[in-house]
Amino acid sequence: MLGFEVYSLVLGSVAAQAAGSVWLLACEDRIVRPVWHGSDFRKLFRIGKHVFLQRIAGYMTTHADSFVVGSQLGSGQLGHYRLGNQLAFLIPTLSIGPFEQVVFTDISENREKQRFNRRYYQYTWVAGITLLVYVVVFVLTAPVLIPWVLGDQWIEMVPILQMFCVVMPTGFMAVINTNMAKILDIAHIYTRYTFIRSFVTLAGLIVASFYSLHATVLAWVLSGLVFTLVNEVIFYRSQSIVIFRWQKRLLIGASWIIASWVLLVAV
């Protein structure tokens, strides 16, 4: 509005991050001074380096697709792609995240095997069923809600939304496994996996983008479904605390059945 055009988005983002940092410093109960604790740093770096590398790979997976779609299919198709992705994950992202933080903190305080399994499956069961119901409701109501909320010009985005949302249940289970891996001190196992996933996903998106937007979305979704299964295999083979119980098997099976139904309808 003041003539900065696109730079206003950059300035707004920087201002928001700076304000958050200042607020955290203001809430501290002590004066913040620069210090160096080499032993503490080495302990943090042992796990932190893997978290850092995994986030880089995750950033590639979640943002490189925009470059592929925009360069191959144009800005109009990119708008449908990005908005469809954001709307599909909007409510679960806002609701699951805080819930996960509470459970993550609770589990990290007590690593007794039986209690760990109980909390893990309570969280997985409740959130997993909720997301399965959400996917079904979302798929059935999207053809009515999208024209009503956004207008008729966005009606062609409905299949994109429907395809994107099918990865939510399995994707959630993959994220909780990755977070649990940090507590169980097996975070390093996922570093190579996340880079392999990023490059394979990107290669699939590039190939699919030569055909159509729907083919690109389908490639992203199928890649997500397959790699979440790989995530499960890695998690259960890398530790002996969390047991592969029937609840997880049922959720994975139900997720794939619903995903197959949605993809058939959308495609």
PDB file of C-alpha atoms in Angstrom:
ATOM      1  CA  MET A   1       0.000   0.000   0.000  1.00  0.00           C
ATOM      2  CA  LEU A   2       2.976   2.346   0.529  1.00  0.00           C
ATOM      3  CA  GLY A   3       4.544   1.568  -2.831  1.00  0.00           C
ATOM      4  CA  PHE A   4       6.816  -1.270  -1.753  1.00  0.00           C
ATOM      5  CA  GLU A   5       4.741  -3.762  -3.766  1.00  0.00           C
ATOM      6  CA  VAL A   6       6.151  -7.283  -3.385  1.00  0.00           C
ATOM      7  CA  TYR A   7       8.831  -6.097  -0.965  1.00  0.00           C
ATOM      8  CA  SER A   8       6.101  -5.290   1.526  1.00  0.00           C
ATOM      9  CA  LEU A   9       5.626  -9.056   1.933  1.00  0.00           C
ATOM     10  CA  VAL A  10       9.322  -9.470   2.724  1.00  0.00           C
ATOM     11  CA  LEU A  11       9.337  -6.546   5.152  1.00  0.00           C
ATOM     12  CA  GLY A  12       6.199  -7.838   6.835  1.00  0.00           C
ATOM     13  CA  SER A  13       7.720 -11.288   7.321  1.00  0.00           C
ATOM     14  CA  VAL A  14      10.981  -9.846   8.692  1.00  0.00           C
ATOM     15  CA  ALA A  15       9.060  -7.533  11.033  1.00  0.00           C
ATOM     16  CA  ALA A  16       6.973 -10.428  12.365  1.00  0.00           C
ATOM     17  CA  GLN A  17      10.043 -12.578  13.040  1.00  0.00           C
ATOM     18  CA  ALA A  18      11.864  -9.676  14.713  1.00  0.00           C
ATOM     19  CA  ALA A  19       8.856  -8.905  16.910  1.00  0.00           C
ATOM     20  CA  GLY A  20       8.666 -12.540  18.000  1.00  0.00           C
ATOM     21  CA  SER A  21      12.359 -12.575  18.917  1.00  0.00           C
ATOM     22  CA  VAL A  22      12.084  -9.359  20.912  1.00  0.00           C
ATOM     23  CA  TRP A  23       9.030 -10.694  22.739  1.00  0.00           C
ATOM     24  CA  LEU A  24      10.853 -13.895  23.736  1.00  0.00           C
ATOM     25  CA  LEU A  25      13.763 -11.861  25.086  1.00  0.00           C
ATOM     26  CA  ALA A  26      11.399  -9.581  26.987  1.00  0.00           C
ATOM     27  CA  CYS A  27       9.702 -12.575  28.646  1.00  0.00           C
ATOM     28  CA  GLU A  28      12.981 -14.015  29.961  1.00  0.00           C
ATOM     29  CA  ASP A  29      13.425 -13.891  33.735  1.00  0.00           C
ATOM     30  CA  ARG A  30      17.109 -13.008  33.396  1.00  0.00           C
ATOM     31  CA  ILE A  31      19.294 -10.722  31.357  1.00  0.00           C
ATOM     32  CA  VAL A  32      20.280 -12.378  28.104  1.00  0.00           C
ATOM     33  CA  ARG A  33      24.015 -12.271  27.453  1.00  0.00           C
ATOM     34  CA  PRO A  34      26.108 -14.011  24.807  1.00  0.00           C
ATOM     35  CA  VAL A  35      27.837 -17.014  26.394  1.00  0.00           C
ATOM     36  CA  TRP A  36      29.574 -20.146  25.157  1.00  0.00           C
ATOM     37  CA  HIS A  37      29.225 -23.570  26.721  1.00  0.00           C
ATOM     38  CA  GLY A  38      31.197 -25.966  24.558  1.00  0.00           C
ATOM     39  CA  SER A  39      30.039 -29.160  26.261  1.00  0.00           C
ATOM     40  CA  ASP A  40      26.358 -28.194  26.022  1.00  0.00           C
ATOM     41  CA  PHE A  41      26.819 -27.180  22.388  1.00  0.00           C
ATOM     42  CA  ARG A  42      28.365 -30.533  21.485  1.00  0.00           C
ATOM     43  CA  LYS A  43      25.455 -32.393  23.090  1.00  0.00           C
ATOM     44  CA  LEU A  44      22.903 -30.274  21.244  1.00  0.00           C
ATOM     45  CA  PHE A  45      24.807 -30.409  17.961  1.00  0.00           C
ATOM     46  CA  ARG A  46      24.826 -34.216  17.974  1.00  0.00           C
ATOM     47  CA  ILE A  47      21.072 -34.231  17.450  1.00  0.00           C
ATOM     48  CA  GLY A  48      20.618 -30.692  16.155  1.00  0.00           C
ATOM     49  CA  LYS A  49      22.696 -31.240  13.029  1.00  0.00           C
ATOM     50  CA  HIS A  50      20.310 -33.994  11.923  1.00  0.00           C
ATOM     51  CA  VAL A  51      17.237 -31.877  12.686  1.00  0.00           C
ATOM     52  CA  PHE A  52      18.806 -29.043  10.673  1.00  0.00           C
ATOM     53  CA  LEU A  53      19.584 -31.252   7.672  1.00  0.00           C
ATOM     54  CA  GLN A  54      16.147 -32.867   7.803  1.00  0.00           C
ATOM     55  CA  ARG A  55      14.482 -29.455   7.785  1.00  0.00           C
ATOM     56  CA  ILE A  56      16.524 -28.430   4.747  1.00  0.00           C
ATOM     57  CA  ALA A  57      15.390 -31.569   2.932  1.00  0.00           C
ATOM     58  CA  GLY A  58      11.812 -31.004   4.099  1.00  0.00           C
ATOM     59  CA  TYR A  59      11.927 -27.431   2.836  1.00  0.00           C
ATOM     60  CA  MET A  60      13.019 -28.724  -0.556  1.00  0.00           C
ATOM     61  CA  THR A  61      10.095 -31.132  -0.638  1.00  0.00           C
ATOM     62  CA  THR A  62       7.483 -28.556   0.389  1.00  0.00           C
ATOM     63  CA  HIS A  63       8.709 -25.612  -1.716  1.00  0.00           C
ATOM     64  CA  ALA A  64      10.505 -26.958  -4.769  1.00  0.00           C
ATOM     65  CA  ASP A  65       7.178 -28.123  -6.132  1.00  0.00           C
ATOM     66  CA  SER A  66       6.094 -24.479  -6.482  1.00  0.00           C
ATOM     67  CA  PHE A  67       9.125 -23.785  -8.663  1.00  0.00           C
ATOM     68  CA  VAL A  68       8.375 -26.822 -10.820  1.00  0.00           C
ATOM     69  CA  VAL A  69       4.681 -26.002 -11.266  1.00  0.00           C
ATOM     70  CA  GLY A  70       5.303 -22.300 -11.837  1.00  0.00           C
ATOM     71  CA  SER A  71       8.046 -22.799 -14.401  1.00  0.00           C
ATOM     72  CA  GLN A  72       6.385 -25.654 -16.287  1.00  0.00           C
ATOM     73  CA  LEU A  73       2.661 -24.855 -16.057  1.00  0.00           C
ATOM     74  CA  GLY A  74       2.522 -21.097 -15.459  1.00  0.00           C
ATOM     75  CA  SER A  75       1.539 -18.764 -12.657  1.00  0.00           C
ATOM     76  CA  GLY A  76      -2.197 -19.430 -13.031  1.00  0.00           C
ATOM     77  CA  GLN A  77      -1.784 -23.154 -12.452  1.00  0.00           C
ATOM     78  CA  LEU A  78       0.658 -22.406  -9.639  1.00  0.00           C
ATOM     79  CA  GLY A  79      -2.042 -20.328  -7.925  1.00  0.00           C
ATOM     80  CA  HIS A  80      -4.470 -23.252  -8.012  1.00  0.00           C
ATOM     81  CA  TYR A  81      -1.752 -25.594  -6.802  1.00  0.00           C
ATOM     82  CA  ARG A  82      -0.613 -23.468  -3.855  1.00  0.00           C
ATOM     83  CA  LEU A  83      -4.087 -22.456  -2.729  1.00  0.00           C
ATOM     84  CA  GLY A  84      -5.311 -26.037  -2.972  1.00  0.00           C
ATOM     85  CA  ASN A  85      -2.386 -27.226  -0.872  1.00  0.00           C
ATOM     86  CA  GLN A  86      -2.883 -24.524   1.769  1.00  0.00           C
ATOM     87  CA  LEU A  87      -6.646 -25.014   2.091  1.00  0.00           C
ATOM     88  CA  ALA A  88      -6.361 -28.811   2.292  1.00  0.00           C
ATOM     89  CA  PHE A  89      -3.929 -28.649   5.219  1.00  0.00           C
ATOM     90  CA  LEU A  90      -5.179 -25.477   6.920  1.00  0.00           C
ATOM     91  CA  ILE A  91      -7.381 -26.862   9.707  1.00  0.00           C
ATOM     92  CA  PRO A  92      -5.238 -29.947  10.546  1.00  0.00           C
ATOM     93  CA  THR A  93      -2.083 -27.818  10.675  1.00  0.00           C
ATOM     94  CA  LEU A  94      -3.660 -25.354  13.091  1.00  0.00           C
ATOM     95  CA  SER A  95      -5.191 -28.014  15.347  1.00  0.00           C
ATOM     96  CA  ILE A  96      -2.789 -30.964  15.345  1.00  0.00           C
ATOM     97  CA  GLY A  97       0.378 -28.938  15.984  1.00  0.00           C
ATOM     98  CA  PRO A  98      -0.454 -27.646  19.489  1.00  0.00           C
ATOM     99  CA  PHE A  99      -1.865 -31.037  20.487  1.00  0.00           C
ATOM    100  CA  GLU A 100       1.327 -32.720  19.316  1.00  0.00           C
ATOM    101  CA  GLN A 101       3.511 -30.335  21.334  1.00  0.00           C
ATOM    102  CA  VAL A 102       1.692 -31.237  24.553  1.00  0.00           C
ATOM    103  CA  VAL A 103       1.981 -34.978  23.945  1.00  0.00           C
ATOM    104  CA  PHE A 104       5.594 -34.656  22.782  1.00  0.00           C
ATOM    105  CA  THR A 105       6.530 -32.861  26.024  1.00  0.00           C
ATOM    106  CA  ASP A 106       4.619 -35.335  28.172  1.00  0.00           C
ATOM    107  CA  ILE A 107       6.307 -38.350  26.574  1.00  0.00           C
ATOM    108  CA  SER A 108       9.783 -36.839  26.773  1.00  0.00           C
ATOM    109  CA  GLU A 109       9.466 -36.489  30.547  1.00  0.00           C
ATOM    110  CA  ASN A 110       8.856 -40.193  31.152  1.00  0.00           C
ATOM    111  CA  ARG A 111      10.347 -42.796  28.824  1.00  0.00           C
ATOM    112  CA  GLU A 112       9.124 -45.889  30.642  1.00  0.00           C
ATOM    113  CA  LYS A 113       8.258 -48.356  27.873  1.00  0.00           C
ATOM    114  CA  GLN A 114       4.664 -49.129  28.812  1.00  0.00           C
ATOM    115  CA  ARG A 115       3.756 -45.495  29.430  1.00  0.00           C
ATOM    116  CA  PHE A 116       5.536 -44.430  26.234  1.00  0.00           C
ATOM    117  CA  ASN A 117       3.495 -46.886  24.171  1.00  0.00           C
ATOM    118  CA  ARG A 118       0.250 -45.920  25.886  1.00  0.00           C
ATOM    119  CA  ARG A 119       0.726 -42.198  25.205  1.00  0.00           C
ATOM    120  CA  TYR A 120       1.971 -42.790  21.676  1.00  0.00           C
ATOM    121  CA  TYR A 121      -1.059 -44.848  20.703  1.00  0.00           C
ATOM    122  CA  GLN A 122      -3.548 -42.634  22.514  1.00  0.00           C
ATOM    123  CA  TYR A 123      -2.320 -39.718  20.470  1.00  0.00           C
ATOM    124  CA  THR A 124      -2.088 -41.691  17.224  1.00  0.00           C
ATOM    125  CA  TRP A 125      -5.521 -43.235  17.659  1.00  0.00           C
ATOM    126  CA  VAL A 126      -7.404 -40.017  18.473  1.00  0.00           C
ATOM    127  CA  ALA A 127      -5.675 -37.810  15.911  1.00  0.00           C
ATOM    128  CA  GLY A 128      -5.636 -40.534  13.250  1.00  0.00           C
ATOM    129  CA  ILE A 129      -9.383 -41.223  13.427  1.00  0.00           C
ATOM    130  CA  THR A 130     -10.117 -37.490  13.526  1.00  0.00           C
ATOM    131  CA  LEU A 131      -8.099 -36.945  10.348  1.00  0.00           C
ATOM    132  CA  LEU A 132      -9.747 -39.888   8.589  1.00  0.00           C
ATOM    133  CA  VAL A 133     -13.178 -38.430   9.328  1.00  0.00           C
ATOM    134  CA  TYR A 134     -11.962 -34.992   8.276  1.00  0.00           C
ATOM    135  CA  VAL A 135     -10.769 -36.328   4.906  1.00  0.00           C
ATOM    136  CA  VAL A 136     -14.118 -37.983   4.159  1.00  0.00           C
ATOM    137  CA  VAL A 137     -16.105 -34.887   5.174  1.00  0.00           C
ATOM    138  CA  PHE A 138     -13.763 -32.578   3.284  1.00  0.00           C
ATOM    139  CA  VAL A 139     -13.938 -34.615   0.074  1.00  0.00           C
ATOM    140  CA  LEU A 140     -17.739 -34.797   0.157  1.00  0.00           C
ATOM    141  CA  THR A 141     -18.312 -31.117   0.970  1.00  0.00           C
ATOM    142  CA  ALA A 142     -15.556 -29.501  -1.133  1.00  0.00           C
ATOM    143  CA  PRO A 143     -17.669 -29.325  -4.357  1.00  0.00           C
ATOM    144  CA  VAL A 144     -20.228 -27.235  -2.450  1.00  0.00           C
ATOM    145  CA  LEU A 145     -17.988 -25.255  -0.097  1.00  0.00           C
ATOM    146  CA  ILE A 146     -15.385 -24.056  -2.606  1.00  0.00           C
ATOM    147  CA  PRO A 147     -17.843 -22.212  -4.939  1.00  0.00           C
ATOM    148  CA  TRP A 148     -19.718 -20.870  -1.927  1.00  0.00           C
ATOM    149  CA  VAL A 149     -16.664 -19.588  -0.056  1.00  0.00           C
ATOM    150  CA  LEU A 150     -14.270 -18.652  -2.882  1.00  0.00           C
ATOM    151  CA  GLY A 151     -16.575 -18.250  -5.876  1.00  0.00           C
ATOM    152  CA  ASP A 152     -17.371 -20.243  -8.993  1.00  0.00           C
ATOM    153  CA  GLN A 153     -14.039 -19.320 -10.598  1.00  0.00           C
ATOM    154  CA  TRP A 154     -12.306 -21.733  -8.198  1.00  0.00           C
ATOM    155  CA  ILE A 155     -14.501 -24.756  -8.912  1.00  0.00           C
ATOM    156  CA  GLU A 156     -11.770 -26.424 -10.982  1.00  0.00           C
ATOM    157  CA  MET A 157      -9.586 -26.483  -7.862  1.00  0.00           C
ATOM    158  CA  VAL A 158     -11.898 -29.017  -6.137  1.00  0.00           C
ATOM    159  CA  PRO A 159     -10.149 -32.183  -7.456  1.00  0.00           C
ATOM    160  CA  ILE A 160      -6.794 -30.709  -6.427  1.00  0.00           C
ATOM    161  CA  LEU A 161      -8.043 -30.135  -2.885  1.00  0.00           C
ATOM    162  CA  GLN A 162      -9.476 -33.625  -2.701  1.00  0.00           C
ATOM    163  CA  MET A 163      -6.232 -35.239  -3.827  1.00  0.00           C
ATOM    164  CA  PHE A 164      -4.055 -33.197  -1.489  1.00  0.00           C
ATOM    165  CA  CYS A 165      -6.054 -34.022   1.624  1.00  0.00           C
ATOM    166  CA  VAL A 166      -5.665 -37.813   1.345  1.00  0.00           C
ATOM    167  CA  VAL A 167      -2.083 -37.722   2.642  1.00  0.00           C
ATOM    168  CA  MET A 168      -3.050 -36.093   5.949  1.00  0.00           C
ATOM    169  CA  PRO A 169      -3.619 -39.251   8.065  1.00  0.00           C
ATOM    170  CA  THR A 170      -0.465 -41.049   6.908  1.00  0.00           C
ATOM    171  CA  GLY A 171       1.520 -37.818   6.860  1.00  0.00           C
ATOM    172  CA  PHE A 172       0.557 -37.150  10.462  1.00  0.00           C
ATOM    173  CA  MET A 173       1.760 -40.601  11.486  1.00  0.00           C
ATOM    174  CA  ALA A 174       5.065 -39.974   9.719  1.00  0.00           C
ATOM    175  CA  VAL A 175       5.567 -36.673  11.550  1.00  0.00           C
ATOM    176  CA  ILE A 176       4.888 -38.154  14.982  1.00  0.00           C
ATOM    177  CA  ASN A 177       7.398 -40.931  14.224  1.00  0.00           C
ATOM    178  CA  THR A 178      10.038 -38.368  13.294  1.00  0.00           C
ATOM    179  CA  ASN A 179       9.407 -36.439  16.515  1.00  0.00           C
ATOM    180  CA  MET A 180       9.512 -39.598  18.598  1.00  0.00           C
ATOM    181  CA  ALA A 181      12.829 -40.451  16.950  1.00  0.00           C
ATOM    182  CA  LYS A 182      14.331 -37.346  18.575  1.00  0.00           C
ATOM    183  CA  ILE A 183      13.285 -38.554  22.024  1.00  0.00           C
ATOM    184  CA  LEU A 184      14.519 -42.084  21.333  1.00  0.00           C
ATOM    185  CA  ASP A 185      17.866 -40.755  20.054  1.00  0.00           C
ATOM    186  CA  ILE A 186      17.485 -42.213  16.562  1.00  0.00           C
ATOM    187  CA  ALA A 187      16.976 -38.905  14.735  1.00  0.00           C
ATOM    188  CA  HIS A 188      20.068 -39.522  12.623  1.00  0.00           C
ATOM    189  CA  ILE A 189      18.329 -42.467  10.948  1.00  0.00           C
ATOM    190  CA  TYR A 190      15.992 -40.071   9.140  1.00  0.00           C
ATOM    191  CA  THR A 191      18.622 -37.694   7.740  1.00  0.00           C
ATOM    192  CA  ARG A 192      19.531 -39.725   4.664  1.00  0.00           C
ATOM    193  CA  TYR A 193      15.901 -40.781   4.241  1.00  0.00           C
ATOM    194  CA  THR A 194      14.634 -37.184   4.067  1.00  0.00           C
ATOM    195  CA  PHE A 195      17.159 -36.238   1.377  1.00  0.00           C
ATOM    196  CA  ILE A 196      16.344 -39.314  -0.694  1.00  0.00           C
ATOM    197  CA  ARG A 197      12.647 -38.526  -0.366  1.00  0.00           C
ATOM    198  CA  SER A 198      13.203 -34.918  -1.425  1.00  0.00           C
ATOM    199  CA  PHE A 199      15.113 -35.807  -4.571  1.00  0.00           C
ATOM    200  CA  VAL A 200      12.784 -38.642  -5.597  1.00  0.00           C
ATOM    201  CA  THR A 201       9.716 -36.458  -5.029  1.00  0.00           C
ATOM    202  CA  LEU A 202      11.232 -33.580  -6.978  1.00  0.00           C
ATOM    203  CA  ALA A 203      12.142 -35.867  -9.882  1.00  0.00           C
ATOM    204  CA  GLY A 204       8.592 -37.239  -9.986  1.00  0.00           C
ATOM    205  CA  LEU A 205       7.108 -33.736  -9.945  1.00  0.00           C
ATOM    206  CA  ILE A 206       9.339 -32.610 -12.811  1.00  0.00           C
ATOM    207  CA  VAL A 207       8.263 -35.541 -14.974  1.00  0.00           C
ATOM    208  CA  ALA A 208       4.579 -35.149 -14.083  1.00  0.00           C
ATOM    209  CA  SER A 209       4.624 -31.383 -14.725  1.00  0.00           C
ATOM    210  CA  PHE A 210       5.164 -32.061 -18.442  1.00  0.00           C
ATOM    211  CA  TYR A 211       1.649 -33.511 -18.568  1.00  0.00           C
ATOM    212  CA  SER A 212      -0.771 -31.487 -16.438  1.00  0.00           C
ATOM    213  CA  LEU A 213      -1.428 -29.906 -13.050  1.00  0.00           C
ATOM    214  CA  HIS A 214      -3.518 -32.865 -11.937  1.00  0.00           C
ATOM    215  CA  ALA A 215      -0.703 -35.258 -12.863  1.00  0.00           C
ATOM    216  CA  THR A 216       1.707 -33.166 -10.783  1.00  0.00           C
ATOM    217  CA  VAL A 217      -0.590 -33.224  -7.756  1.00  0.00           C
ATOM    218  CA  LEU A 218      -1.092 -36.962  -8.174  1.00  0.00           C
ATOM    219  CA  ALA A 219       2.680 -37.501  -8.281  1.00  0.00           C
ATOM    220  CA  TRP A 220       3.096 -35.473  -5.066  1.00  0.00           C
ATOM    221  CA  VAL A 221       0.342 -37.414  -3.315  1.00  0.00           C
ATOM    222  CA  LEU A 222       1.519 -40.872  -4.400  1.00  0.00           C
ATOM    223  CA  SER A 223       5.065 -39.998  -3.372  1.00  0.00           C
ATOM    224  CA  GLY A 224       3.798 -38.932   0.048  1.00  0.00           C
ATOM    225  CA  LEU A 225       1.788 -42.115   0.548  1.00  0.00           C
ATOM    226  CA  VAL A 226       4.672 -44.392  -0.417  1.00  0.00           C
ATOM    227  CA  PHE A 227       7.286 -42.588   1.646  1.00  0.00           C
ATOM    228  CA  THR A 228       5.101 -42.569   4.748  1.00  0.00           C
ATOM    229  CA  LEU A 229       5.115 -46.350   4.555  1.00  0.00           C
ATOM    230  CA  VAL A 230       8.905 -46.251   4.300  1.00  0.00           C
ATOM    231  CA  ASN A 231       8.887 -43.966   7.346  1.00  0.00           C
ATOM    232  CA  GLU A 232       6.942 -46.571   9.326  1.00  0.00           C
ATOM    233  CA  VAL A 233       9.376 -49.330   8.386  1.00  0.00           C
ATOM    234  CA  ILE A 234      12.372 -47.212   9.391  1.00  0.00           C
ATOM    235  CA  PHE A 235      10.787 -46.214  12.703  1.00  0.00           C
ATOM    236  CA  TYR A 236       9.845 -49.695  13.890  1.00  0.00           C
ATOM    237  CA  ARG A 237      13.085 -51.319  12.710  1.00  0.00           C
ATOM    238  CA  SER A 238      15.281 -48.668  14.383  1.00  0.00           C
ATOM    239  CA  GLN A 239      13.999 -48.944  17.959  1.00  0.00           C
ATOM    240  CA  SER A 240      12.430 -51.437  20.346  1.00  0.00           C
ATOM    241  CA  ILE A 241      10.411 -49.147  22.624  1.00  0.00           C
ATOM    242  CA  VAL A 242       7.317 -48.504  20.493  1.00  0.00           C
ATOM    243  CA  ILE A 243       5.617 -51.714  19.374  1.00  0.00           C
ATOM    244  CA  PHE A 244       3.802 -52.043  16.037  1.00  0.00           C
ATOM    245  CA  ARG A 245       0.289 -52.595  17.398  1.00  0.00           C
ATOM    246  CA  TRP A 246      -2.981 -53.330  15.667  1.00  0.00           C
ATOM    247  CA  GLN A 247      -4.160 -49.715  16.042  1.00  0.00           C
ATOM    248  CA  LYS A 248      -1.429 -48.500  13.720  1.00  0.00           C
ATOM    249  CA  ARG A 249      -2.048 -51.295  11.218  1.00  0.00           C
ATOM    250  CA  LEU A 250      -5.761 -50.474  11.161  1.00  0.00           C
ATOM    251  CA  LEU A 251      -5.128 -46.751  10.671  1.00  0.00           C
ATOM    252  CA  ILE A 252      -2.658 -47.332   7.849  1.00  0.00           C
ATOM    253  CA  GLY A 253      -5.033 -49.728   6.111  1.00  0.00           C
ATOM    254  CA  ALA A 254      -8.003 -47.381   6.479  1.00  0.00           C
ATOM    255  CA  SER A 255      -5.907 -44.443   5.247  1.00  0.00           C
ATOM    256  CA  TRP A 256      -4.912 -46.278   2.088  1.00  0.00           C
ATOM    257  CA  ILE A 257      -8.467 -47.447   1.395  1.00  0.00           C
ATOM    258  CA  ILE A 258      -9.848 -43.925   1.762  1.00  0.00           C
ATOM    259  CA  ALA A 259      -6.959 -42.501  -0.282  1.00  0.00           C
ATOM    260  CA  SER A 260      -7.652 -44.952  -3.107  1.00  0.00           C
ATOM    261  CA  TRP A 261     -11.344 -44.004  -3.102  1.00  0.00           C
ATOM    262  CA  VAL A 262     -10.632 -40.273  -3.119  1.00  0.00           C
ATOM    263  CA  LEU A 263      -8.035 -40.503  -5.889  1.00  0.00           C
ATOM    264  CA  LEU A 264     -10.407 -42.509  -8.065  1.00  0.00           C
ATOM    265  CA  VAL A 265     -13.145 -39.912  -7.532  1.00  0.00           C
ATOM    266  CA  ALA A 266     -10.856 -36.924  -8.069  1.00  0.00           C
ATOM    267  CA  VAL A 267      -8.962 -38.240 -11.076  1.00  0.00           C
TER     268      VAL A 267
END
